[in-house]
Coordinates of C-alpha atoms in Angstrom, one line a residue:
M15 CA 82.6 63.2 62.6
D16 CA 83.3 60.7 65.4
H17 CA 83.3 57.3 63.7
K18 CA 84.3 55.6 66.9
N19 CA 81.1 56.8 68.6
M20 CA 78.9 55.9 65.7
D21 CA 80.4 52.4 65.6
G22 CA 79.8 52.0 69.3
Q23 CA 76.1 53.0 68.9
S24 CA 75.8 50.5 66.0
A25 CA 77.4 47.8 68.2
F26 CA 74.9 48.6 71.0
G27 CA 72.0 48.3 68.6
G28 CA 73.2 44.9 67.4
L29 CA 73.7 43.8 71.0
L30 CA 70.2 45.0 72.0
L31 CA 68.7 43.2 69.0
T32 CA 70.6 40.0 69.9
F33 CA 69.5 40.2 73.5
L34 CA 65.8 40.7 72.5
A35 CA 66.0 37.7 70.1
G36 CA 67.5 35.5 72.8
L37 CA 64.9 36.6 75.3
A38 CA 62.1 35.7 72.9
V39 CA 63.6 32.3 72.0
G40 CA 64.2 31.5 75.7
A41 CA 60.6 32.6 76.7
A42 CA 59.1 30.5 73.8
A43 CA 61.2 27.4 74.8
A44 CA 60.2 27.8 78.5
T45 CA 56.6 28.2 77.6
L46 CA 56.5 25.2 75.3
Y47 CA 58.2 22.9 77.7
A48 CA 56.3 23.9 80.8
P49 CA 53.9 21.3 82.2
Q50 CA 50.5 22.9 81.8
S51 CA 47.4 22.6 79.7
G52 CA 47.1 23.9 76.1
V53 CA 44.7 26.6 77.2
D54 CA 47.0 27.9 79.9
T55 CA 50.0 27.7 77.5
R56 CA 48.1 29.8 74.8
A57 CA 47.1 32.3 77.5
Q58 CA 50.7 32.5 78.7
I59 CA 51.9 33.0 75.1
A60 CA 49.4 35.8 74.5
D61 CA 50.4 37.5 77.8
K62 CA 54.1 37.2 77.0
T63 CA 53.5 38.5 73.4
N64 CA 51.6 41.5 74.7
E65 CA 54.4 42.1 77.3
M66 CA 57.0 42.0 74.6
K67 CA 55.0 44.3 72.4
G68 CA 55.0 46.8 75.2
R69 CA 58.7 46.5 75.8
I70 CA 59.5 46.8 72.1
G71 CA 57.2 49.8 71.8
G72 CA 59.1 51.5 74.6
M73 CA 62.4 50.7 73.0
S74 CA 61.4 51.9 69.6
G75 CA 60.7 55.3 71.1
Q76 CA 64.2 55.3 72.6
V77 CA 65.7 54.2 69.3
A78 CA 63.8 56.9 67.4
Q79 CA 65.1 59.5 69.9
K80 CA 68.7 58.3 69.5
A81 CA 68.3 58.3 65.7
G82 CA 67.1 61.9 65.9
E83 CA 70.1 62.8 68.0
I84 CA 72.5 61.1 65.7
K85 CA 70.9 62.9 62.7
E86 CA 71.2 66.3 64.4
R87 CA 74.9 65.6 65.1
I88 CA 75.5 64.6 61.5
V89 CA 73.7 67.7 60.2
T90 CA 75.6 69.9 62.6
T91 CA 79.0 68.3 61.6
A92 CA 78.2 68.6 57.9
R93 CA 77.2 72.3 58.3
E94 CA 80.4 73.1 60.3
S95 CA 82.5 71.2 57.7
M96 CA 80.9 73.2 54.9
E97 CA 81.5 76.5 56.7
H98 CA 85.1 75.5 57.4
G99 CA 85.6 74.6 53.7
A100 CA 84.0 77.8 52.5
H101 CA 86.3 79.8 54.8
A102 CA 89.4 77.9 53.6
L103 CA 88.4 78.4 50.0
D104 CA 87.9 82.1 50.6
S105 CA 91.2 82.4 52.3
A106 CA 93.0 80.6 49.5
A107 CA 91.4 82.8 46.9
K108 CA 92.5 86.0 48.8
S109 CA 96.0 84.6 49.0
M110 CA 96.1 83.8 45.3
D111 CA 94.8 87.2 44.5
A112 CA 97.4 88.9 46.6
T113 CA 100.1 86.8 45.0
A114 CA 98.9 87.6 41.6
R115 CA 98.8 91.3 42.3
S116 CA 102.4 91.3 43.6
M117 CA 103.7 89.6 40.4
P118 CA 105.0 91.9 37.6
P119 CA 102.8 91.9 34.5
S120 CA 103.7 89.3 31.9
G121 CA 106.1 90.6 29.3
S122 CA 107.6 93.2 31.8
P123 CA 111.3 93.0 32.5
A124 CA 112.1 91.3 35.8
A125 CA 113.4 93.6 38.5

């Protein structure tokens, strides 16, 4: 498994979340300090909220897709590791069996 790649994806997710949080705080501050009426401010907040919902909805689909890809890689890696381990175990068992067959029976005089 490539831990370096997984850590990079985790760091990207954290960076994306930090960016979105900063964007939301900046938009809220700009809206609240803008010189306009309360009705206009509320309408602008509603518009920005809907816009952010759309962006987040689009990103959630991308995150879900990436999560699915990561899951598939993990499953594939686990399956390959299990197959490799089973092959190594089988090989070791055959080697032990061959060694045991080549040994003289116990109690027999050594040659």
